[in-house]
Coordinates of C-alpha atoms and ligand atoms in Angstrom, one line a residue:
M1056 CA 42.4 4.4 1.5
S1057 CA 40.3 2.7 -1.2
I1058 CA 41.3 -0.8 -2.3
S1059 CA 38.4 -2.1 -4.4
N1060 CA 36.1 0.3 -2.7
L1061 CA 37.2 -0.7 0.8
T1062 CA 37.5 1.9 3.6
Y1063 CA 40.5 0.6 5.4
L1064 CA 40.7 1.7 9.0
D1065 CA 42.7 -1.2 10.5
H1066 CA 46.2 0.2 10.3
N1067 CA 47.4 -1.2 13.6
A1068 CA 46.8 -4.7 12.2
T1069 CA 48.8 -3.9 9.1
T1070 CA 49.3 -0.6 7.3
P1071 CA 49.4 -0.5 3.5
M1072 CA 52.9 -0.3 2.0
K1073 CA 53.9 3.2 1.0
P1074 CA 54.1 3.5 -2.9
A1075 CA 57.8 4.4 -2.8
V1076 CA 58.6 1.4 -0.6
R1077 CA 56.6 -0.9 -2.9
D1078 CA 58.6 0.4 -5.9
I1079 CA 61.9 -0.4 -4.3
M1080 CA 60.7 -3.7 -3.1
L1081 CA 59.5 -4.7 -6.6
E1082 CA 62.8 -3.6 -8.1
T1083 CA 64.7 -5.6 -5.5
L1084 CA 62.6 -8.7 -6.1
D1085 CA 64.3 -9.0 -9.6
F1086 CA 67.7 -9.0 -8.0
P1087 CA 69.3 -12.4 -8.1
G1088 CA 72.1 -12.2 -5.4
N1089 CA 72.3 -14.2 -2.2
A1090 CA 74.0 -11.9 0.4
S1091 CA 76.2 -14.8 1.6
A1092 CA 77.7 -15.4 -1.9
I1093 CA 81.1 -13.9 -2.6
H1094 CA 80.6 -13.0 -6.3
K1095 CA 79.4 -9.5 -7.4
A1096 CA 75.7 -10.3 -7.2
G1097 CA 76.2 -11.6 -3.6
R1098 CA 78.2 -8.6 -2.7
D1099 CA 75.6 -6.3 -4.1
A1100 CA 72.9 -8.0 -2.1
R1101 CA 75.0 -7.7 1.1
R1102 CA 75.5 -4.0 0.4
R1103 CA 71.8 -3.5 0.0
I1104 CA 71.1 -5.3 3.3
E1105 CA 73.8 -3.2 5.1
E1106 CA 72.3 0.0 3.6
S1107 CA 68.9 -0.9 5.0
R1108 CA 70.4 -1.7 8.4
Q1109 CA 72.1 1.7 8.3
Q1110 CA 68.8 3.4 7.4
L1111 CA 67.1 1.8 10.4
A1112 CA 70.0 2.7 12.6
T1113 CA 69.8 6.4 11.5
A1114 CA 66.0 6.5 11.9
L1115 CA 66.3 4.9 15.4
N1116 CA 69.5 6.7 16.5
T1117 CA 71.1 3.5 17.6
G1118 CA 74.5 3.6 19.3
A1119 CA 77.8 2.3 18.0
R1120 CA 77.6 -0.9 20.0
D1121 CA 73.9 -1.6 19.1
V1122 CA 73.1 -4.5 16.8
I1123 CA 70.1 -4.7 14.5
V1124 CA 69.2 -8.3 13.7
F1125 CA 66.7 -8.8 10.8
T1126 CA 64.0 -11.4 11.4
S1127 CA 60.9 -12.7 9.6
S1128 CA 58.5 -10.8 11.9
A1129 CA 58.2 -9.0 15.2
T1130 CA 56.9 -12.3 16.5
E1131 CA 60.2 -13.9 15.8
A1132 CA 62.1 -10.9 17.2
N1133 CA 60.0 -11.1 20.5
N1134 CA 60.9 -14.8 20.7
L1135 CA 64.6 -14.1 20.1
A1136 CA 64.6 -11.5 22.9
L1137 CA 62.6 -13.5 25.4
L1138 CA 64.1 -16.9 24.9
G1139 CA 67.6 -15.8 23.6
A1140 CA 68.3 -13.5 26.6
G1141 CA 68.2 -16.7 28.7
M1142 CA 67.2 -15.0 31.9
E1143 CA 66.0 -16.9 35.0
R1144 CA 62.9 -14.8 35.3
V1145 CA 60.7 -12.7 32.9
I1146 CA 58.4 -10.0 34.2
T1147 CA 55.9 -9.0 31.5
S1148 CA 52.5 -7.3 31.4
S1149 CA 49.0 -8.5 31.0
I1150 CA 48.4 -6.4 27.9
E1151 CA 51.3 -7.7 25.7
H1152 CA 50.8 -9.1 22.2
P1153 CA 50.5 -12.9 22.2
S1154 CA 53.9 -13.1 20.7
V1155 CA 55.2 -12.1 24.1
L1156 CA 52.5 -13.4 26.3
N1157 CA 52.5 -16.9 24.8
V1158 CA 56.3 -17.3 24.7
A1159 CA 57.3 -19.8 27.3
A1160 CA 59.6 -18.5 30.0
P1161 CA 60.9 -20.6 32.9
N1162 CA 59.6 -18.2 35.4
K1163 CA 57.1 -15.7 34.2
T1164 CA 55.3 -13.0 36.2
L1165 CA 52.5 -10.9 34.8
L1166 CA 52.3 -7.2 35.8
P1167 CA 48.8 -5.9 36.4
T1168 CA 47.4 -3.0 34.4
L1169 CA 45.8 0.2 35.7
H1170 CA 42.3 1.3 34.5
D1171 CA 43.9 3.9 32.2
G1172 CA 45.7 1.1 30.3
T1173 CA 49.2 1.7 31.6
V1174 CA 51.1 -1.0 33.4
D1175 CA 51.3 -0.8 37.2
L1176 CA 54.8 0.6 38.1
N1177 CA 54.3 0.1 41.8
A1178 CA 53.7 -3.6 41.2
L1179 CA 56.9 -3.7 39.1
E1180 CA 58.9 -2.0 41.8
H1181 CA 57.5 -4.4 44.4
L1182 CA 58.5 -7.4 42.2
L1183 CA 62.0 -6.0 41.7
V1184 CA 62.9 -5.0 45.2
G1185 CA 65.3 -7.6 46.7
Q1186 CA 65.1 -9.9 43.7
T1187 CA 68.2 -11.9 43.1
E1188 CA 67.3 -13.8 39.9
Q1189 CA 68.6 -12.6 36.5
T1190 CA 65.5 -10.8 35.3
L1191 CA 64.2 -9.6 31.9
I1192 CA 61.3 -7.1 32.0
S1193 CA 59.3 -7.1 28.8
V1194 CA 56.8 -4.4 28.4
M1195 CA 55.5 -3.0 25.1
L1196 CA 56.1 0.7 24.2
V1197 CA 52.6 1.2 22.7
N1198 CA 49.6 -1.1 23.1
N1199 CA 48.2 -2.3 19.8
E1200 CA 44.6 -2.3 20.9
T1201 CA 44.2 0.9 22.9
G1202 CA 47.2 2.9 21.6
V1203 CA 48.3 3.7 25.2
I1204 CA 51.9 4.6 25.5
Q1205 CA 53.6 2.7 28.3
P1206 CA 56.0 4.4 30.8
I1207 CA 59.1 2.7 29.4
Y1208 CA 61.5 5.4 30.5
K1209 CA 60.5 4.8 34.1
I1210 CA 60.6 1.0 33.6
V1211 CA 64.2 1.3 32.3
A1212 CA 65.1 3.4 35.3
L1213 CA 63.6 0.9 37.7
A1214 CA 65.4 -2.0 35.9
R1215 CA 68.7 -0.2 36.1
T1216 CA 68.3 0.3 39.9
H1217 CA 67.5 -3.4 40.4
G1218 CA 69.9 -4.9 37.8
A1219 CA 67.3 -6.2 35.4
L1220 CA 67.3 -6.1 31.6
V1221 CA 64.5 -4.5 29.5
H1222 CA 62.9 -5.7 26.3
T1223 CA 60.3 -3.5 24.7
D1224 CA 58.0 -4.5 21.8
A1225 CA 58.0 -1.1 20.0
V1226 CA 56.0 -2.4 16.9
Q1227 CA 53.2 0.1 17.4
A1228 CA 55.5 3.0 18.3
F1229 CA 57.8 3.2 15.3
G1230 CA 56.7 6.0 13.0
K1231 CA 54.0 7.0 15.5
I1232 CA 55.9 8.6 18.3
P1233 CA 59.6 9.7 18.4
L1234 CA 61.7 6.6 18.9
D1235 CA 65.3 7.1 19.9
V1236 CA 67.0 3.9 20.9
Q1237 CA 69.8 5.6 22.8
K1238 CA 67.5 7.8 24.8
L1239 CA 65.1 4.9 25.5
G1240 CA 67.9 2.9 27.1
A1241 CA 66.2 -0.5 26.7
D1242 CA 68.3 -3.6 26.0
F1243 CA 66.1 -5.2 23.3
I1244 CA 63.7 -3.5 21.0
T1245 CA 61.3 -5.3 18.6
L1246 CA 60.1 -3.7 15.4
S1247 CA 57.9 -4.8 12.4
A1248 CA 57.9 -3.4 8.9
H1249 CA 54.3 -3.9 8.1
K1250 CA 53.1 -1.5 10.9
M1251 CA 55.0 1.5 9.4
G1252 CA 54.6 1.4 5.6
G1253 CA 56.9 -1.6 4.9
P1254 CA 56.0 -5.1 3.8
Q1255 CA 54.6 -8.0 5.8
G1256 CA 57.1 -10.7 6.8
V1257 CA 60.1 -8.7 8.0
G1258 CA 61.0 -7.4 11.4
C1259 CA 64.0 -6.8 13.5
L1260 CA 65.4 -7.0 17.0
V1261 CA 67.7 -4.1 18.1
I1262 CA 70.1 -5.5 20.7
A1263 CA 71.7 -2.6 22.6
N1264 CA 75.4 -2.7 23.7
C1265 CA 76.0 -6.2 22.3
V1266 CA 74.0 -7.8 25.1
A1267 CA 74.5 -11.6 24.8
V1268 CA 71.7 -13.5 23.0
T1269 CA 71.4 -17.1 22.1
P1270 CA 70.2 -17.6 18.6
Q1271 CA 66.8 -19.4 18.3
I1272 CA 67.2 -20.2 14.6
R1273 CA 70.4 -21.9 13.8
G1274 CA 72.0 -23.1 10.6
G1275 CA 73.9 -20.9 8.2
N1276 CA 75.1 -18.3 10.7
Q1277 CA 73.6 -15.3 8.9
E1278 CA 72.9 -12.1 10.8
K1279 CA 76.2 -12.3 12.8
N1280 CA 75.2 -15.8 13.8
L1281 CA 72.1 -14.5 15.6
R1282 CA 69.5 -15.6 13.1
S1283 CA 70.2 -18.2 10.4
G1284 CA 68.5 -18.3 7.1
T1285 CA 68.9 -16.5 3.8
E1286 CA 67.9 -12.9 4.4
N1287 CA 64.6 -11.6 2.9
L1288 CA 66.4 -9.2 0.7
A1289 CA 63.5 -7.4 -0.9
G1290 CA 61.7 -7.2 2.4
I1291 CA 64.7 -5.9 4.3
V1292 CA 65.5 -3.3 1.6
A1293 CA 61.8 -2.1 1.7
F1294 CA 62.0 -2.0 5.6
G1295 CA 65.0 0.3 5.5
H1296 CA 63.3 2.5 3.0
A1297 CA 60.1 2.7 5.1
A1298 CA 62.3 3.8 8.0
R1299 CA 63.6 6.7 5.9
L1300 CA 60.0 7.8 5.2
V1301 CA 58.9 7.9 8.9
D1302 CA 57.0 11.1 9.5
V1303 CA 55.9 11.3 13.2
A1304 CA 54.7 14.9 12.9
G1305 CA 52.5 14.0 9.9
F1306 CA 51.2 10.9 11.8
E1307 CA 50.3 13.0 14.9
K1308 CA 47.8 15.0 12.8
L1309 CA 45.6 12.0 12.7
G1310 CA 44.7 12.8 16.3
L1311 CA 42.2 15.4 15.0
W1312 CA 40.2 12.8 13.1
R1313 CA 40.5 10.3 16.0
D1314 CA 39.1 12.9 18.3
K1315 CA 36.3 13.7 15.8
I1316 CA 35.3 10.1 15.8
E1317 CA 35.2 9.8 19.5
T1318 CA 33.4 13.1 20.1
T1319 CA 30.7 12.4 17.5
L1320 CA 30.1 8.8 18.6
K1321 CA 30.0 9.7 22.3
A1322 CA 27.5 12.6 21.7
A1323 CA 25.1 10.2 20.0
A1324 CA 25.8 7.2 22.4
P1325 CA 26.7 8.5 25.8
M1326 CA 27.0 5.0 27.1
L1327 CA 30.1 4.5 24.8
K1328 CA 33.1 3.6 26.8
I1329 CA 36.4 4.8 25.3
Y1330 CA 39.6 3.0 26.5
G1331 CA 42.9 4.7 27.3
D1332 CA 41.7 8.2 26.7
T1333 CA 43.0 9.5 30.0
A1334 CA 46.5 8.1 29.4
P1335 CA 49.1 9.3 26.8
R1336 CA 48.0 7.7 23.5
I1337 CA 49.2 7.5 19.9
A1338 CA 47.2 9.7 17.6
N1339 CA 45.6 7.1 15.3
T1340 CA 43.9 4.7 17.6
S1341 CA 40.5 4.6 19.2
M1342 CA 39.2 1.6 21.1
F1343 CA 35.7 1.8 22.5
A1344 CA 32.9 -0.5 23.6
L1345 CA 29.2 -0.2 23.1
P1346 CA 27.9 -2.4 25.9
G1347 CA 25.1 -4.6 24.6
A1348 CA 26.1 -4.6 21.0
S1349 CA 28.6 -7.3 20.3
S1350 CA 31.8 -6.7 18.4
E1351 CA 30.5 -9.1 15.7
T1352 CA 27.3 -7.0 15.2
Q1353 CA 29.3 -3.8 14.9
L1354 CA 32.1 -5.4 12.7
I1355 CA 29.6 -7.0 10.3
A1356 CA 27.5 -3.9 9.9
L1357 CA 30.6 -1.9 9.0
D1358 CA 32.0 -4.7 6.9
L1359 CA 28.8 -4.7 4.8
A1360 CA 29.4 -1.0 4.2
G1361 CA 33.0 -1.8 3.1
I1362 CA 34.6 -0.5 6.2
C1363 CA 37.5 -2.6 7.7
V1364 CA 38.0 -2.1 11.5
S1365 CA 38.7 -4.7 14.1
N1366 CA 37.8 -5.6 17.7
G1367 CA 41.4 -5.4 18.9
S1368 CA 44.3 -7.5 17.9
A1369 CA 44.1 -9.5 14.6
C1370 CA 43.3 -13.0 15.5
S1371 CA 44.9 -15.8 13.5
S1372 CA 41.8 -17.9 13.6
G1373 CA 39.6 -15.1 12.4
T1374 CA 37.3 -15.5 15.4
V1375 CA 36.2 -12.6 17.7
K1376 CA 37.3 -13.2 21.3
P1377 CA 37.0 -10.9 24.3
S1378 CA 40.0 -8.5 24.4
H1379 CA 42.5 -9.6 27.0
V1380 CA 43.8 -6.0 27.0
L1381 CA 40.4 -4.5 28.0
K1382 CA 39.9 -7.3 30.6
A1383 CA 43.3 -6.4 32.1
M1384 CA 42.1 -2.8 32.3
G1385 CA 39.1 -3.9 34.3
A1386 CA 36.5 -4.1 31.6
S1387 CA 33.6 -6.5 32.2
D1388 CA 33.0 -9.5 29.9
A1389 CA 30.1 -7.6 28.3
E1390 CA 32.3 -4.6 27.6
A1391 CA 35.3 -6.7 26.4
T1392 CA 33.0 -8.5 23.9
S1393 CA 31.4 -5.3 22.5
S1394 CA 34.6 -3.4 21.6
L1395 CA 35.7 -2.0 18.3
R1396 CA 39.1 -0.6 17.4
V1397 CA 39.5 2.0 14.7
S1398 CA 43.1 2.7 13.6
L1399 CA 43.8 5.4 11.1
G1400 CA 47.0 5.6 8.9
W1401 CA 49.2 7.5 6.6
N1402 CA 46.7 7.4 3.7
T1403 CA 43.4 7.8 5.6
T1404 CA 41.2 10.6 4.3
E1405 CA 38.7 12.7 6.2
A1406 CA 36.0 11.4 3.8
E1407 CA 36.7 7.9 5.1
V1408 CA 36.6 9.0 8.7
D1409 CA 33.2 10.7 7.9
L1410 CA 31.9 7.5 6.2
F1411 CA 32.9 5.5 9.2
I1412 CA 31.1 7.9 11.6
A1413 CA 27.9 7.9 9.4
K1414 CA 27.8 4.0 9.1
W1415 CA 28.5 3.5 12.8
L1416 CA 25.7 5.9 13.7
E1417 CA 23.3 4.1 11.3
M1418 CA 24.2 0.8 13.0
F1419 CA 23.7 2.5 16.4
E1420 CA 20.2 3.7 15.4
R1421 CA 19.2 0.2 14.5
V1422 CA 20.4 -1.4 17.7
K1423 CA 19.9 1.3 20.3
S1424 CA 16.4 0.2 21.4
R1425 CA 17.8 -3.2 22.3
L1426 CA 20.8 -2.0 24.4
Ligands
PLP2501 N1 53.7 -6.8 18.7 C1 52.7 -6.0 18.5 C2 52.5 -4.9 19.5 C3 51.8 -6.1 17.4 O1 50.8 -5.2 17.2 C4 52.1 -7.1 16.5 C5 51.2 -7.3 15.3 O2 50.0 -7.3 15.4 C6 53.2 -8.0 16.7 C7 53.9 -7.8 17.8 C8 53.5 -9.1 15.7 O3 54.1 -8.5 14.6 P1 54.4 -9.5 13.3 O4 53.1 -9.5 12.5 O5 55.5 -8.8 12.6 O6 54.8 -10.8 13.8

């Protein structure tokens, strides 16, 4: 998409709001009601929130006993699941988003990752056999840096055999691959609106089968007492609408352009290392390293051409650090600090893809003699 002449190819960091979602959000911003008030305006606000919850429930095929709790972000939903489940032990993976990795747990074990970017199921089974502690397994459904789809169905099956609960951060999966909460069978599922055409600052936690959770934000008892605070009405309404507009089949077509990027770059630069390409991946994401050319060099060259890509996960400090995901996949420091992530989205055009390819190749021509 062009925003002030920018070529925006960083959709895994945040994807622009879809126009119809923006329209509904703007309209709702003018609405005065507090959903906890009993007068008409309050009741209308409540109705709008419940409609949004229903839209999400339909899009996700949640079951009758599943609860959707709106939060301020996926980060908050991850905190609610990990801390609120109150388990004695948490098994998580080395490739999780910091909102899982950095959340304190009394007894946390990190699962190793295989070279293809999927978590090591044998290691998980080994950890679960004979365990007696109440355990929560938290593994993301899709990795935000590589786009690799994790074997959550197998993880849920292992968890059931060994009496553990499962949380999955499905932020990068919603709208990108089919997501059916009942089929998935996880106990907690985290989602974020701004990764699928909704606004920033709203997320949710799906709690399956009314599993007990201790609220982490207390006060006014909103959200069935699971998350206090006046609801972000406009954000929640927009989230529900974005869920209605999910188009997985349309999204999957981006794979053609992702493949075009990878094939063209690799033909010019055979030393390019593409991550996760031997595992199942979502269609829009390419993470690769050009050993010898730092992420900064590549990012700055592309930024000067008005192209927004990233070196992996968005970093709050704005600094470029080696990707912990690539390191977990066995990448060297040199590789992990020379990586670039391109993530396409619902409004990407082929002209933008071609511009990215042309500018990256120009950058490569300038640096190749020094590699
Ligand atoms: N989990 C994953 C996999 C993400 O990609 C992100 C965002 O980068 C988050 C969680 C955090 O989402 P939010 O910005 O809604 O807190």
